[in-house]
Amino acid sequence: MTFITKWKTCGKLFLLSFILISFFTSSIFAQTAELLYNVESYSMSSGLHSGVTIDGGETFIAFTGVIRGSEAPWLRVYFKDANLGKNSFIIMRSVWDGKEQKLDATSIEQWQNSSAYFNGFQIEIELHVAAFDKDIFFTINELAVGEFYGDDILFFSICGPTDDRISSDQHATSRLMNIGCTSWIIPNGHFVSAGHCLDGSNSTVVEFQVPPSLPGGTPQHPGPEDQYSVDVSTKVFVNGGIGNDWGTFEVFPNSVTGLMPKEAQGAYWPLVQDLGPDSIRITGYGVDSGVDNQTQQTHIGPNAGSSGTTMRYVTDTQGGNSGSPVIDGLTGNAVGVHTHGGCSSSGGNNNGTSTFNSAFWDAVEQGSGGCPVEPASSPNPAHGATGVDINLASIGWVNGFDATEIEVWFDGSMVYSGAPVTSWSVPAPLAYSTTYSWRVNGSDGTCWTNGPTWNFTTEMDPNIALLFMDDFEAGPVNWTITTVSGCPWDIFQASEYTLPPTATGNVMAADADFCGSGGGGSTGDITLIAAIDATLYQTVWVEFDNDWQPIGTADFASLDVSVDGGTTWVNVFTWNDIDIRNTHEIWDVTPTAALSNVLLRFTSIQPAWDWWWAIDNVALYGSDPIPVELTSFAASVSDENVTLNWSTATETNNQGFNVERNAGSGFEKIGFVAGFGTTTETHSYSYNDNSLEVGTYTYRLKQVDYDGTFEYSDVVEVDVLAPDVFALEQNYPNPFNPSTTINFSLAADSKVSLKVFDIL
């Protein structure tokens, strides 16, 4: 028997034929119901923004806009790229229902550079930039645009002449998007679904509290506070047909609430091994007509002779029910996962995989009913956080429900075991630019639940500056391409090569293989158009992701640097016929490039139909900056006034100078003069200290960097002397109204009388 239906997905129209095989007296088929949608190109860019200290360090809204898709029931946004720094974030808000999602640097990565689903076809978007974050931006390149449903042909697996499903509100059962399946929470906080629902790239979002569909059957979505991004790295599944079709996976914390699903929903399905329940309930998100389409519904029917690894039941299901829990109608325990339809109006039964499938049972980590302790959640710092202070005081978390004992593991070692606590003091300082992993396990005294492994990466050494970076997402705009023969250097995709995971999207490659046997190989170079300013740094090095695959001794790859505008070049390395693949290269160029303006040149020599050289994330770093170089500091006296003068030859991150004076009881700050930040030009400064009493004064400068570090100058000393003769000066102004000033000086302390006469 053959059924044919059609739908749109990813902007293309497909015909899908289901060939149904005989089982007992009916046909059997998997029961997914993928959402109908198109993918449309879309262009929006926030531009680059950097934070400043505003209103005590609060964020400010640097960009606002409205994303408008084709008139549609829902949208999902795909970001081409984004940098959200340490504390900046994006707010997205549906114009249709006002539901919001917040994406920071961690959550946007967890959502795989996409958003949650938003109802309606317009989304307001705001970029909030935090103080001190630099070069914050996002770009959008695609939208998933939902389709309105019509009278599509649906596959039915209703057992008998009528559909007896009714609406349900079971909090542990969720809709798995975009594949259109059902998934559910188990005691350890993980999820179960059908293996064929996880076999592919379309199972990426879990939804709870699903609202009614539109009257024509078009699905609607809950707010982002009830949507969770699937951690695709945790998927474990088998798509082996009836009796061997199952899967498990985990999700990331909610990007709005920070909660895990078990914590937010307060529910899960216990699992047991039992083939003999009299009645079987199926609760899930099957297709239907009108507002009930792909919303949660349930039905209970008789067990139809379950055995071995297969559950059989005469319970109504539909497309979209794949992955539903197979529930003992009496106890409410899950005994399997629903996978295949088979019922018809004339008989048959629907089918699932039982918990007696040993691989399934082992994968859900249950034992006799499983450990009820929920995994720890809400890590602080957040999972995946970057730029974390090396003087981090502590890590924090929320313990799982029912935990009476915990273990804390940090950087591979158990650092705490005992009664539940919610933080642990970190032995500071941590290392710069280092990723630390940690987890919290929980026990109720009878069993243990291992918590998820979290990680954070500490800040870059402030002594290190990123002087240049090119990930080639904008193309080869920073480079001059010179081709001697064959294929030129060009933009390719990282997925075509064996590169480190940091290489994504566009890469630059000299790919002789791309041109084929008649292409003449690939010999040529790429040279930076503009020199990189490294004039302030005494240590300089180059980094890049690399895939060099030569074929013979005639193949060469080299990197050269120039500090005279390209007149002469110094070789950094030359590779020959040995594969150097999937590496992140770091090359010190200090002897040539320190304190200079630097050009880079990558050269590939592949004279025949050879392989390739692919590079990405080319960067130049500098460290050991030249400090503020004070070339002079002097003081001069005029009567009771002192003038301080000083000059600098170079400055690096110079916020300015505190002027300090010691009149005999210690130094105190008397003023501040702003610096010029980072500069190699000579700058002169002055400060006046006026109306001083007779005495000896010592001055010094406290030079302060933007990061708070400081350094003192040498001291200078001056004497403010008493006058050696009596003097009486002309008053000023004159004439005057209503006041005037008369200066006089005495050679020695004495009592004086000053009389003023009006001669008019």
Short mmCIF file of C-alpha atoms in Angstrom, two decimals, residues 76 79 81-85 88 90 101-115 204 229-233 252-253 255 382-387 435 455-457 501-502 504:
data_model
loop_
_atom_site.label_atom_id
_atom_site.label_comp_id
_atom_site.label_asym_id
_atom_site.label_seq_id
_atom_site.Cartn_x
_atom_site.Cartn_y
_atom_site.Cartn_z
CA ARG A 76 12.86 31.73 13.26
CA PHE A 79 22.52 34.64 12.59
CA ASP A 81 27.80 35.86 12.88
CA ALA A 82 27.77 37.64 16.23
CA ASN A 83 30.13 38.89 18.90
CA LEU A 84 28.43 39.56 22.24
CA GLY A 85 31.56 39.94 24.34
CA SER A 88 26.35 42.22 26.00
CA ILE A 90 20.34 40.55 22.19
CA GLN A 101 14.08 35.81 24.13
CA LYS A 102 17.43 36.96 25.51
CA LEU A 103 20.61 35.72 23.83
CA ASP A 104 24.05 36.30 25.28
CA ALA A 105 27.40 34.93 24.11
CA THR A 106 26.72 31.56 25.74
CA SER A 107 23.11 31.04 24.79
CA ILE A 108 23.51 32.12 21.16
CA GLU A 109 26.13 29.42 20.80
CA GLN A 110 23.85 26.90 22.50
CA TRP A 111 21.10 27.86 20.05
CA GLN A 112 23.56 27.22 17.21
CA ASN A 113 23.43 30.86 16.06
CA SER A 114 19.65 30.80 15.74
CA SER A 115 16.66 32.03 17.72
CA THR A 204 16.89 20.87 17.54
CA SER A 229 17.76 24.11 22.46
CA VAL A 230 18.80 20.48 22.04
CA ASP A 231 22.44 19.70 22.81
CA VAL A 232 22.99 17.69 19.64
CA SER A 233 26.29 16.33 20.95
CA PHE A 252 20.68 23.39 27.34
CA PRO A 253 19.19 25.62 30.07
CA SER A 255 17.81 31.19 27.58
CA ALA A 382 27.42 30.25 32.81
CA HIS A 383 28.37 27.21 30.76
CA GLY A 384 30.63 28.28 27.91
CA ALA A 385 31.36 31.71 29.42
CA THR A 386 34.48 33.41 28.09
CA GLY A 387 36.62 36.23 29.38
CA THR A 435 39.29 26.50 29.75
CA ASN A 455 33.10 24.92 31.35
CA PHE A 456 34.32 28.50 31.21
CA THR A 457 37.36 30.15 29.70
CA PRO A 501 36.80 23.20 15.16
CA THR A 502 37.52 26.93 15.42
CA THR A 504 33.97 27.56 10.44
#
